[in-house]
Tab-separated table of C-alpha atoms in Angstrom:
chain	number	residue	atom	x	y	z
A	21	MET	CA	0.000	0.000	0.000
A	22	SER	CA	1.354	3.424	-0.924
A	23	VAL	CA	1.698	6.031	1.805
A	24	PRO	CA	0.268	9.360	0.576
A	25	GLY	CA	2.513	12.401	0.779
A	26	LEU	CA	2.876	15.957	-0.427
A	27	PRO	CA	4.619	16.875	-3.686
A	28	PHE	CA	8.381	17.374	-3.142
A	29	LEU	CA	7.970	17.178	0.664
A	30	GLY	CA	6.656	13.613	0.799
A	31	ASN	CA	5.860	12.557	4.393
A	32	ILE	CA	8.110	15.050	6.148
A	33	LEU	CA	5.182	16.642	8.012
A	34	ASP	CA	4.204	13.213	9.382
A	35	ILE	CA	7.615	12.698	11.029
A	36	ASP	CA	8.356	14.177	14.435
A	37	LEU	CA	12.085	14.939	14.322
A	38	ASP	CA	12.230	14.737	18.131
A	39	ASN	CA	10.458	11.363	18.243
A	40	GLY	CA	11.115	9.759	14.889
A	41	THR	CA	10.622	6.138	15.954
A	42	MET	CA	7.154	6.540	17.432
A	43	SER	CA	5.871	8.818	14.650
A	44	THR	CA	7.110	6.321	12.056
A	45	LEU	CA	5.487	3.519	14.052
A	46	LYS	CA	2.182	5.397	13.849
A	47	ILE	CA	2.466	5.486	10.052
A	48	ALA	CA	3.367	1.779	9.984
A	49	LYS	CA	0.267	0.846	11.993
A	50	THR	CA	-1.959	2.985	9.781
A	51	TYR	CA	-0.966	1.151	6.631
A	52	CYS	CA	-0.036	-2.471	5.953
A	53	ALA	CA	2.824	-4.911	6.392
A	54	CYS	CA	4.549	-3.449	3.340
A	55	SER	CA	4.280	0.330	2.912
A	56	VAL	CA	5.480	1.662	-0.433
A	57	GLN	CA	6.874	5.199	-0.506
A	58	GLU	CA	8.545	7.086	-3.327
A	59	THR	CA	12.077	6.381	-2.151
A	60	SER	CA	11.721	3.212	-0.066
A	61	ILE	CA	9.601	0.179	0.740
A	62	VAL	CA	9.018	-0.199	4.479
A	63	ILE	CA	8.613	-3.709	5.905
A	64	ASN	CA	6.487	-4.007	9.055
A	65	SER	CA	5.729	-7.726	9.540
A	66	VAL	CA	7.635	-10.814	10.686
A	67	ALA	CA	6.427	-12.836	7.693
A	68	LEU	CA	7.905	-10.425	5.157
A	69	LEU	CA	11.062	-9.941	7.206
A	70	SER	CA	11.679	-13.696	7.129
A	71	GLU	CA	11.784	-13.557	3.343
A	72	LEU	CA	14.204	-10.632	3.385
A	73	CYS	CA	16.577	-12.476	5.727
A	74	ASP	CA	17.245	-15.059	3.021
A	75	GLU	CA	20.797	-14.037	2.084
A	76	THR	CA	20.624	-16.042	-1.138
A	77	ARG	CA	17.936	-13.626	-2.398
A	78	PHE	CA	18.729	-10.321	-0.660
A	79	HIS	CA	21.846	-8.476	0.418
A	80	LYS	CA	22.710	-5.430	2.500
A	81	HIS	CA	21.712	-2.077	1.054
A	82	VAL	CA	23.507	1.014	2.357
A	83	SER	CA	20.511	3.317	2.695
A	84	PHE	CA	20.578	7.110	2.679
A	85	GLY	CA	20.920	7.300	6.470
A	86	LEU	CA	23.964	5.007	6.489
A	87	GLU	CA	25.374	6.806	3.468
A	88	LEU	CA	25.406	10.007	5.529
A	89	LEU	CA	27.334	8.272	8.328
A	90	ARG	CA	29.960	7.142	5.806
A	91	SER	CA	31.217	10.718	5.692
A	92	GLY	CA	32.681	10.021	9.118
A	93	THR	CA	33.234	6.254	9.297
A	94	HIS	CA	33.909	5.525	5.597
A	95	ASP	CA	34.020	1.748	5.055
A	96	GLY	CA	33.983	0.763	8.718
A	97	LEU	CA	32.135	-2.454	9.560
A	98	PHE	CA	28.763	-0.807	10.154
A	99	THR	CA	28.630	1.467	7.104
A	100	ALA	CA	30.591	-0.532	4.525
A	101	TYR	CA	29.169	-2.026	1.367
A	102	ASP	CA	29.374	-5.820	1.257
A	103	HIS	CA	31.733	-5.755	-1.730
A	104	GLU	CA	34.312	-3.403	-0.179
A	105	LYS	CA	37.658	-5.037	0.542
A	106	ASN	CA	38.080	-3.429	3.954
A	107	TRP	CA	34.746	-4.830	5.123
A	108	GLY	CA	35.821	-8.431	4.566
A	109	LEU	CA	39.267	-7.764	5.998
A	110	ALA	CA	37.953	-6.066	9.147
A	111	HIS	CA	35.203	-8.650	9.598
A	112	ARG	CA	37.626	-11.578	9.586
A	113	LEU	CA	40.114	-9.819	11.872
A	114	LEU	CA	37.731	-8.251	14.381
A	115	VAL	CA	34.965	-10.800	14.922
A	116	PRO	CA	37.277	-13.010	17.058
A	117	ALA	CA	37.920	-9.996	19.306
A	118	PHE	CA	34.265	-10.140	20.348
A	119	GLY	CA	34.116	-13.840	21.124
A	120	PRO	CA	32.402	-14.712	24.417
A	121	LEU	CA	35.620	-15.667	26.181
A	122	ARG	CA	37.193	-12.338	25.238
A	123	ILE	CA	34.070	-10.525	26.443
A	124	ARG	CA	34.329	-12.277	29.823
A	125	GLU	CA	37.870	-10.949	30.161
A	126	MET	CA	36.504	-7.402	29.805
A	127	PHE	CA	34.277	-7.654	32.880
A	128	PRO	CA	36.723	-5.900	35.278
A	129	GLN	CA	36.853	-2.839	33.000
A	130	MET	CA	33.064	-2.828	32.691
A	131	HIS	CA	32.781	-3.050	36.470
A	132	ASP	CA	35.253	-0.169	36.830
A	133	ILE	CA	33.130	2.230	34.745
A	134	ALA	CA	29.861	1.039	36.308
A	135	GLN	CA	31.267	1.878	39.744
A	136	GLN	CA	32.066	5.396	38.541
A	137	LEU	CA	28.431	5.739	37.488
A	138	CYS	CA	27.150	4.544	40.865
A	139	LEU	CA	29.442	6.909	42.758
A	140	LYS	CA	27.929	9.874	40.933
A	141	TRP	CA	24.722	11.217	42.497
A	142	PRO	CA	22.262	12.582	41.565
A	143	LEU	CA	22.051	10.916	38.164
A	144	ASN	CA	21.028	12.449	34.879
A	145	LEU	CA	20.243	9.017	33.501
A	146	VAL	CA	20.344	9.524	29.740
A	147	ASP	CA	23.504	11.647	29.799
A	148	ASP	CA	25.197	9.422	32.352
A	149	PHE	CA	24.396	6.251	30.422
A	150	THR	CA	26.040	7.922	27.424
A	151	ARG	CA	29.138	8.571	29.549
A	152	THR	CA	29.051	5.015	30.903
A	153	THR	CA	28.802	3.245	27.570
A	154	LEU	CA	31.352	5.403	25.772
A	155	ASP	CA	33.888	5.047	28.590
A	156	THR	CA	33.269	1.289	28.807
A	157	ILE	CA	33.768	0.688	25.088
A	158	ALA	CA	36.881	2.864	24.973
A	159	LEU	CA	38.440	1.164	28.006
A	160	CYS	CA	37.538	-2.425	27.064
A	161	ALA	CA	38.304	-2.215	23.365
A	162	MET	CA	41.159	0.275	23.279
A	163	GLY	CA	42.508	0.680	26.803
A	164	TYR	CA	41.663	4.378	26.558
A	165	ARG	CA	40.017	6.468	29.270
A	166	PHE	CA	37.763	9.387	28.359
A	167	ASN	CA	37.180	9.966	32.104
A	168	SER	CA	33.717	11.310	31.333
A	169	PHE	CA	32.695	11.264	34.997
A	170	TYR	CA	35.536	13.600	35.929
A	171	SER	CA	34.806	16.404	33.463
A	172	GLU	CA	33.045	18.883	35.763
A	173	GLY	CA	29.570	17.951	34.550
A	174	ASP	CA	30.380	18.594	30.886
A	175	PHE	CA	30.830	16.076	28.097
A	176	HIS	CA	34.155	15.202	26.519
A	177	PRO	CA	34.500	17.125	23.200
A	178	PHE	CA	34.377	13.793	21.355
A	179	ILE	CA	30.902	13.093	22.767
A	180	LYS	CA	29.643	16.543	21.835
A	181	SER	CA	30.838	16.125	18.260
A	182	MET	CA	29.482	12.586	18.071
A	183	VAL	CA	26.009	13.580	19.273
A	184	ARG	CA	25.845	16.463	16.782
A	185	PHE	CA	27.092	14.201	13.993
A	186	LEU	CA	24.410	11.567	14.648
A	187	LYS	CA	21.683	14.168	15.039
A	188	GLU	CA	22.626	15.821	11.754
A	189	ALA	CA	22.661	12.474	9.932
A	190	GLU	CA	19.184	11.736	11.301
A	191	THR	CA	17.941	15.191	10.291
A	192	GLN	CA	19.330	14.926	6.763
A	193	ALA	CA	17.798	11.478	6.350
A	194	THR	CA	14.318	12.915	6.954
A	195	LEU	CA	14.668	16.018	4.772
A	196	PRO	CA	14.308	16.201	0.993
A	197	SER	CA	17.735	16.394	-0.613
A	198	PHE	CA	17.163	19.876	-2.035
A	199	ILE	CA	16.535	21.217	1.478
A	200	SER	CA	19.591	19.415	2.892
A	201	ASN	CA	21.755	20.945	0.180
A	202	LEU	CA	20.751	24.426	1.369
A	203	ARG	CA	21.954	23.781	4.938
A	204	VAL	CA	25.513	24.951	4.297
A	205	ARG	CA	26.264	25.985	7.880
A	206	ALA	CA	25.118	22.617	9.247
A	207	LYS	CA	27.316	20.780	6.753
A	208	ARG	CA	30.321	22.886	7.739
A	209	ARG	CA	29.667	22.131	11.416
A	210	THR	CA	29.386	18.413	10.637
A	211	GLN	CA	32.746	18.377	8.867
A	212	LEU	CA	34.375	20.033	11.890
A	213	ASP	CA	32.815	17.368	14.131
A	214	ILE	CA	34.100	14.599	11.868
A	215	ASP	CA	37.602	16.103	11.918
A	216	LEU	CA	37.587	16.269	15.730
A	217	MET	CA	36.373	12.672	16.156
A	218	ARG	CA	38.911	11.276	13.712
A	219	THR	CA	41.674	13.298	15.395
A	220	VAL	CA	40.803	11.706	18.752
A	221	CYS	CA	40.815	8.232	17.168
A	222	ARG	CA	44.155	8.950	15.518
A	223	GLU	CA	45.576	10.001	18.907
A	224	ILE	CA	44.393	6.692	20.395
A	225	VAL	CA	46.257	4.767	17.671
A	226	THR	CA	49.399	6.898	18.034
A	227	GLU	CA	49.441	6.519	21.815
A	228	ARG	CA	49.158	2.732	21.550
A	229	ARG	CA	51.948	2.524	18.988
A	230	GLN	CA	54.217	4.576	21.256
A	231	THR	CA	53.532	2.256	24.200
A	232	ASN	CA	53.574	-0.983	22.242
A	233	LEU	CA	55.736	-2.642	24.882
A	234	ASP	CA	52.645	-2.639	27.091
A	235	HIS	CA	50.924	-5.380	25.084
A	236	LYS	CA	47.154	-5.435	25.511
A	237	ASN	CA	44.993	-8.268	24.249
A	238	ASP	CA	42.141	-6.017	23.127
A	239	LEU	CA	40.362	-4.875	19.982
A	240	LEU	CA	42.890	-2.154	19.176
A	241	ASP	CA	45.798	-4.559	19.559
A	242	THR	CA	44.041	-6.955	17.175
A	243	MET	CA	43.650	-4.210	14.574
A	244	LEU	CA	47.268	-3.088	14.903
A	245	THR	CA	48.999	-6.469	14.889
A	246	SER	CA	46.822	-9.026	13.091
A	247	ARG	CA	46.969	-10.108	9.476
A	248	ASP	CA	44.160	-11.676	7.507
A	249	SER	CA	44.525	-15.453	7.239
A	250	LEU	CA	43.136	-15.400	3.675
A	251	SER	CA	44.969	-12.487	2.054
A	252	GLY	CA	47.818	-11.807	4.459
A	253	ASP	CA	46.802	-8.137	4.520
A	254	ALA	CA	46.701	-5.913	7.592
A	255	LEU	CA	44.366	-3.001	8.268
A	256	SER	CA	45.671	0.411	7.245
A	257	ASP	CA	45.780	3.171	9.848
A	258	GLU	CA	42.844	4.909	8.150
A	259	SER	CA	40.793	1.713	8.260
A	260	ILE	CA	41.691	1.277	11.934
A	261	ILE	CA	40.461	4.821	12.604
A	262	ASP	CA	37.274	4.100	10.630
A	263	ASN	CA	36.531	1.083	12.809
A	264	ILE	CA	37.463	2.733	16.112
A	265	LEU	CA	35.014	5.496	15.258
A	266	THR	CA	32.418	2.930	14.184
A	267	PHE	CA	32.597	1.068	17.496
A	268	LEU	CA	32.563	4.226	19.597
A	269	VAL	CA	29.646	5.787	17.706
A	270	ALA	CA	27.481	2.728	17.063
A	271	GLY	CA	28.360	0.886	20.273
A	272	HIS	CA	27.754	3.734	22.687
A	273	GLU	CA	24.537	4.891	20.999
A	274	THR	CA	22.863	1.493	21.042
A	275	THR	CA	23.822	0.454	24.568
A	276	SER	CA	23.026	3.786	26.201
A	277	GLY	CA	19.646	3.736	24.454
A	278	LEU	CA	18.933	0.240	25.754
A	279	LEU	CA	19.787	1.215	29.342
A	280	SER	CA	17.740	4.410	29.161
A	281	PHE	CA	14.631	2.696	27.812
A	282	ALA	CA	14.988	-0.203	30.262
A	283	VAL	CA	14.932	2.232	33.191
A	284	TYR	CA	11.992	4.086	31.619
A	285	TYR	CA	9.951	0.895	31.325
A	286	LEU	CA	10.821	-0.134	34.882
A	287	LEU	CA	9.777	3.267	36.240
A	288	THR	CA	6.451	3.028	34.404
A	289	THR	CA	5.911	-0.626	35.414
A	290	PRO	CA	6.232	-0.802	39.228
A	291	ASP	CA	5.524	-4.543	39.340
A	292	ALA	CA	8.469	-5.265	37.036
A	293	MET	CA	10.668	-2.921	39.072
A	294	ALA	CA	9.809	-4.795	42.274
A	295	LYS	CA	10.553	-8.184	40.696
A	296	ALA	CA	13.890	-6.938	39.362
A	297	ALA	CA	14.933	-5.552	42.751
A	298	HIS	CA	13.901	-8.785	44.471
A	299	GLU	CA	15.968	-10.868	42.043
A	300	VAL	CA	19.079	-8.715	42.548
A	301	ASP	CA	18.678	-8.979	46.326
A	302	ASP	CA	18.334	-12.766	46.094
A	303	VAL	CA	21.199	-13.388	43.679
A	304	VAL	CA	23.752	-10.725	44.609
A	305	GLY	CA	22.673	-9.550	48.046
A	306	ASP	CA	25.442	-7.585	49.729
A	307	GLN	CA	28.211	-9.276	47.714
A	308	GLU	CA	30.247	-7.506	45.084
A	309	LEU	CA	28.829	-8.209	41.630
A	310	THR	CA	30.839	-10.763	39.638
A	311	ILE	CA	30.481	-12.127	36.148
A	312	GLU	CA	29.206	-15.406	37.584
A	313	HIS	CA	26.122	-13.594	38.907
A	314	LEU	CA	25.022	-12.440	35.457
A	315	SER	CA	23.728	-15.784	34.182
A	316	MET	CA	21.628	-16.099	37.352
A	317	LEU	CA	19.755	-12.828	36.790
A	318	LYS	CA	17.003	-14.351	34.647
A	319	TYR	CA	14.430	-11.608	35.129
A	320	LEU	CA	16.899	-8.821	34.344
A	321	ASN	CA	17.811	-10.684	31.167
A	322	ALA	CA	14.125	-10.853	30.230
A	323	ILE	CA	13.779	-7.105	30.922
A	324	LEU	CA	16.606	-6.319	28.509
A	325	ARG	CA	15.150	-8.595	25.833
A	326	GLU	CA	11.704	-7.031	26.177
A	327	THR	CA	13.195	-3.540	26.063
A	328	LEU	CA	15.066	-4.467	22.895
A	329	ARG	CA	11.828	-5.766	21.419
A	330	LEU	CA	9.941	-2.539	21.982
A	331	MET	CA	12.869	-0.205	21.344
A	332	PRO	CA	15.448	-2.114	19.255
A	333	THR	CA	18.965	-0.701	19.306
A	334	ALA	CA	19.044	-0.764	15.517
A	335	PRO	CA	15.784	0.931	14.445
A	336	GLY	CA	16.006	-0.896	11.164
A	337	PHE	CA	18.155	-2.122	8.325
A	338	SER	CA	17.880	-2.176	4.555
A	339	VAL	CA	18.328	-4.872	1.938
A	340	THR	CA	17.872	-5.095	-1.811
A	341	PRO	CA	17.304	-8.164	-4.013
A	342	TYR	CA	19.913	-9.683	-6.306
A	343	LYS	CA	17.240	-10.055	-8.996
A	344	PRO	CA	13.542	-9.145	-9.381
A	345	GLU	CA	11.525	-10.842	-6.644
A	346	ILE	CA	7.936	-11.180	-5.458
A	347	ILE	CA	7.613	-10.925	-1.665
A	348	GLY	CA	4.528	-11.717	0.362
A	349	GLY	CA	3.104	-13.308	-2.756
A	350	LYS	CA	2.153	-9.918	-4.231
A	351	TYR	CA	4.805	-7.204	-3.850
A	352	GLU	CA	7.253	-6.889	-6.737
A	353	VAL	CA	10.714	-5.594	-5.833
A	354	LYS	CA	13.730	-5.003	-8.047
A	355	PRO	CA	17.510	-4.753	-7.584
A	356	GLY	CA	18.337	-1.327	-6.206
A	357	ASP	CA	14.996	-0.976	-4.399
A	358	SER	CA	15.575	-0.078	-0.757
A	359	LEU	CA	13.591	-2.529	1.374
A	360	ASP	CA	13.676	-0.855	4.775
A	361	VAL	CA	12.850	-3.100	7.723
A	362	PHE	CA	11.270	-1.067	10.531
A	363	LEU	CA	12.040	-3.222	13.559
A	364	ALA	CA	9.878	-1.339	16.064
A	365	ALA	CA	6.856	-2.376	13.967
A	366	VAL	CA	8.098	-5.901	13.225
A	367	HIS	CA	8.651	-6.509	16.949
A	368	ARG	CA	5.059	-5.469	17.667
A	369	ASP	CA	3.526	-7.740	15.049
A	370	PRO	CA	0.280	-8.975	16.690
A	371	ALA	CA	0.484	-12.153	14.611
A	372	VAL	CA	3.481	-13.126	16.769
A	373	TYR	CA	3.191	-11.174	20.019
A	374	GLY	CA	-0.587	-11.025	20.388
A	375	SER	CA	-2.974	-8.226	21.209
A	376	ASP	CA	-0.709	-6.890	23.981
A	377	ALA	CA	2.292	-6.499	21.653
A	378	ASP	CA	2.643	-2.810	22.592
A	379	GLU	CA	2.873	-3.581	26.319
A	380	PHE	CA	6.059	-4.051	28.334
A	381	ARG	CA	5.818	-7.580	29.725
A	382	PRO	CA	9.231	-9.128	30.508
A	383	GLU	CA	7.708	-12.515	31.344
A	384	ARG	CA	7.213	-13.202	27.645
A	385	MET	CA	10.999	-13.137	27.258
A	386	PHE	CA	11.934	-15.877	29.738
A	387	ASP	CA	14.033	-18.545	28.024
A	388	GLU	CA	11.212	-21.076	27.781
A	389	HIS	CA	9.027	-18.590	25.867
A	390	PHE	CA	11.829	-16.857	23.997
A	391	GLN	CA	13.043	-20.110	22.472
A	392	LYS	CA	9.594	-20.741	20.965
A	393	LEU	CA	9.397	-17.441	19.081
A	394	PRO	CA	9.279	-17.762	15.283
A	395	ALA	CA	12.520	-17.188	13.431
A	396	ASN	CA	13.283	-13.522	12.684
A	397	SER	CA	10.665	-12.215	15.119
A	398	TRP	CA	13.303	-10.694	17.440
A	399	LYS	CA	16.180	-8.966	15.649
A	400	PRO	CA	17.094	-5.901	17.747
A	401	PHE	CA	20.620	-5.766	16.344
A	402	GLY	CA	19.491	-5.830	12.747
A	403	ASN	CA	20.445	-8.508	10.269
A	404	ALA	CA	24.135	-8.536	11.184
A	405	LEU	CA	26.187	-11.226	9.535
A	406	GLN	CA	26.123	-14.309	11.694
A	407	THR	CA	28.495	-14.589	14.595
A	408	ASN	CA	29.614	-17.489	16.654
A	409	SER	CA	27.793	-18.362	19.871
A	410	THR	CA	29.194	-19.059	23.231
A	411	HIS	CA	27.772	-21.906	25.198
A	412	PRO	CA	28.316	-25.626	24.489
A	413	GLU	CA	25.148	-27.582	23.811
A	414	GLY	CA	26.504	-31.058	24.076
A	415	LEU	CA	29.376	-33.467	23.684
A	416	MET	CA	28.779	-36.727	21.812
A	417	SER	CA	30.053	-39.909	23.429
A	418	LEU	CA	33.685	-40.767	22.785
A	419	LYS	CA	34.767	-44.420	22.564
A	420	HIS	CA	38.362	-44.735	23.572
A	421	GLU	CA	40.954	-46.867	25.237
A	422	THR	CA	43.027	-45.292	27.969
A	423	VAL	CA	46.682	-45.399	26.972
A	424	GLU	CA	49.380	-43.452	28.745
A	425	SER	CA	50.597	-40.520	26.585
A	426	GLN	CA	48.204	-41.504	23.840
A	427	PRO	CA	48.042	-39.059	20.899
A	428	ALA	CA	44.844	-37.108	20.344
A	429	THR	CA	43.737	-34.689	17.649
A	430	ILE	CA	41.522	-31.702	18.398
A	431	LEU	CA	40.077	-29.887	15.392
A	432	TYR	CA	38.230	-26.589	15.614
A	433	GLY	CA	36.059	-24.478	13.359
A	434	SER	CA	35.789	-20.905	14.545
A	435	ASN	CA	35.182	-17.384	13.266
A	436	THR	CA	35.085	-15.557	16.591
A	437	GLY	CA	37.852	-17.443	18.365
A	438	THR	CA	35.540	-19.081	20.919
A	439	CYS	CA	35.844	-22.627	19.568
A	440	GLU	CA	39.579	-22.176	19.038
A	441	ALA	CA	39.978	-21.092	22.668
A	442	LEU	CA	37.873	-24.019	23.877
A	443	ALA	CA	39.927	-26.444	21.784
A	444	HIS	CA	43.187	-25.229	23.326
A	445	ARG	CA	41.668	-25.275	26.808
A	446	LEU	CA	40.547	-28.872	26.253
A	447	ALA	CA	44.045	-29.799	25.067
A	448	ILE	CA	45.561	-28.339	28.235
A	449	GLU	CA	43.110	-30.277	30.416
A	450	MET	CA	43.748	-33.547	28.573
A	451	SER	CA	47.517	-33.098	28.656
A	452	SER	CA	47.510	-32.180	32.350
A	453	LYS	CA	46.100	-35.611	33.144
A	454	GLY	CA	49.279	-37.129	31.721
A	455	ARG	CA	47.379	-39.378	29.322
A	456	PHE	CA	47.351	-37.482	26.040
A	457	VAL	CA	49.654	-35.548	23.765
A	458	CYS	CA	47.271	-33.305	21.854
A	459	LYS	CA	47.583	-31.779	18.415
A	460	VAL	CA	45.290	-28.765	17.899
A	461	GLN	CA	44.549	-27.377	14.438
A	462	PRO	CA	41.757	-25.855	12.302
A	463	MET	CA	39.457	-28.345	10.614
A	464	ASP	CA	40.615	-27.306	7.136
A	465	GLU	CA	44.246	-28.098	7.979
A	466	ILE	CA	43.730	-31.807	8.569
A	467	GLU	CA	46.098	-33.576	6.147
A	468	HIS	CA	44.430	-34.846	2.975
A	469	ARG	CA	41.108	-34.587	4.826
A	470	ARG	CA	41.945	-37.892	6.523
A	471	LEU	CA	41.003	-38.252	10.149
A	472	PRO	CA	43.680	-40.150	12.086
A	473	ARG	CA	42.857	-43.644	13.272
A	474	GLY	CA	43.878	-45.275	16.522
A	475	GLN	CA	43.454	-42.102	18.575
A	476	PRO	CA	40.640	-39.850	19.799
A	477	VAL	CA	39.552	-37.119	17.388
A	478	ILE	CA	37.560	-34.264	18.911
A	479	ILE	CA	35.891	-31.628	16.752
A	480	VAL	CA	34.953	-28.330	18.410
A	481	THR	CA	32.849	-26.107	16.177
A	482	GLY	CA	29.798	-23.943	15.713
A	483	SER	CA	27.838	-23.137	12.566
A	484	TYR	CA	26.400	-19.978	11.085
A	485	ASP	CA	22.814	-20.329	9.883
A	486	GLY	CA	23.726	-23.783	8.644
A	487	ARG	CA	27.008	-22.681	7.079
A	488	PRO	CA	30.430	-23.800	8.333
A	489	PRO	CA	33.038	-21.457	9.839
A	490	GLU	CA	35.603	-19.894	7.496
A	491	ASN	CA	38.285	-22.429	8.480
A	492	ALA	CA	36.016	-25.485	8.156
A	493	ARG	CA	34.487	-25.078	4.694
A	494	HIS	CA	36.734	-27.560	2.881
A	495	PHE	CA	36.384	-30.050	5.722
A	496	VAL	CA	32.583	-29.911	5.445
A	497	LYS	CA	32.718	-30.399	1.666
A	498	TRP	CA	34.898	-33.445	2.271
A	499	LEU	CA	32.410	-34.813	4.803
A	500	GLN	CA	29.577	-34.364	2.325
A	501	SER	CA	31.498	-36.427	-0.222
A	502	LEU	CA	31.858	-39.455	2.068
A	503	GLU	CA	29.968	-42.632	1.363
A	504	GLY	CA	28.894	-45.622	3.384
A	505	ASN	CA	31.188	-46.511	6.252
A	506	ASP	CA	34.122	-44.242	5.356
A	507	LEU	CA	34.405	-43.129	8.992
A	508	GLU	CA	34.215	-46.622	10.428
A	509	GLY	CA	36.914	-47.257	13.008
A	510	ILE	CA	37.561	-43.585	13.725
A	511	GLN	CA	37.066	-42.608	17.362
A	512	TYR	CA	35.529	-39.156	17.242
A	513	ALA	CA	33.383	-36.770	19.208
A	514	VAL	CA	31.769	-33.499	18.182
A	515	PHE	CA	31.486	-30.608	20.606
A	516	GLY	CA	28.822	-28.342	19.103
A	517	CYS	CA	28.945	-24.753	20.310
A	518	GLY	CA	25.801	-22.685	20.228
A	519	ARG	CA	22.757	-21.550	22.145
A	520	LEU	CA	19.168	-22.578	21.620
A	521	ILE	CA	17.997	-18.964	21.726
A	522	THR	CA	20.300	-17.798	18.948
A	523	SER	CA	18.223	-19.481	16.265
A	524	ARG	CA	15.624	-16.800	17.082
A	525	SER	CA	18.011	-13.887	16.838
A	526	TYR	CA	20.615	-12.552	14.433
A	527	MET	CA	23.109	-15.123	15.733
A	528	GLY	CA	21.446	-18.170	14.217
A	529	ASN	CA	23.538	-21.205	15.112
A	530	ASP	CA	22.917	-24.902	14.702
């Protein structure tokens, strides 16, 4: 259904620039699951979204809003086109830096910044969550301190420039291009903000290079020292700056928004607030919070999921088809068409969430309910390319004979580094028992694709929406070519890494 608009101005008068999400949601509810406008096609239902998530038919489309952000972040991970070389290079190098085991190692830094927040009183929640998230990302990922809580009540200049930059990109995205072109002063201000932000990022890189003896196993260190396993290339300094800026801008904005909306919903839902407080008292009590407590805070986890449903961190994402397609059985779309998924509407689809879809009800997000949600009905982080999951689901039985110093082979398939880390940890445990001498290697490096006989073979791997990790593709093709009893006599076990809930989110693992 087409959304009526004014000549030249389109629907600009229907959009509240101070509350863009809710005013757009109002338009989405007024029309149908697929709203056709002059410059975009807006998707509002889970059923249509599921079609668009088929990566064999559709691919990422850098929409006008993202195109505006490229003036600052260039081809960083968030704003890059799929075909750009630096996207593939950065993706392969940086995804392992965000593996679950690496994230666990960041907890002390997260706790450090959270304590600074709690020591500040009274709180200006939205501003202080901005300080918290920016400082946390900078410290965890780059070992850099903005010290936002020690700036005499004012923001760090980087934050001021970043907020103006994002606001201007949002404003330009809602204005007709001929009006945006007339805003010369705003464009000049934006360029100054971009220059300041990139200068700060460049200083972070320079400072780390000058103190390279103080080796830090963090995101910045990965960008500075790693080389791509496929091409042998390293990231250029400009690409490193692009991605530092991407993580600081995108990471802080999404997390601070989540925290702000979560507190808002708790304040407007006293029953949920009481349950959350009771859970924290029961689980943590008067102890100092540790990372082990987090998995026990089930209700808080449900609160965050429900907040992300109603106010997703990524308001939407855009795709375009590889060839002409019919979606929903009746809507024709063509290559180059911008199919804009509006997640706030998708997440309130009554066909999935019922008549109370607009209500904040954390109970619907407990694991037992969350796992039963239809695929693609909860995608608060957009349609990010699949990432590895964290928790082991099971270990198949291993038939073996105990022989002192027996050889063992451990193969791993891993994009994020989680399975690789688990494989090495398993090798250490097995070797420490004095019974095994373990060889650890990627699945694709097994000689002639022949699994060794007469010794245990353990495979540690995850999958990515049914596809193998980058370093297991050839191994999987070899497996698919086997016939009959080709594996007979081989003692093997498979340790499958994943989480049941990730099949319902952007991290779809098997």
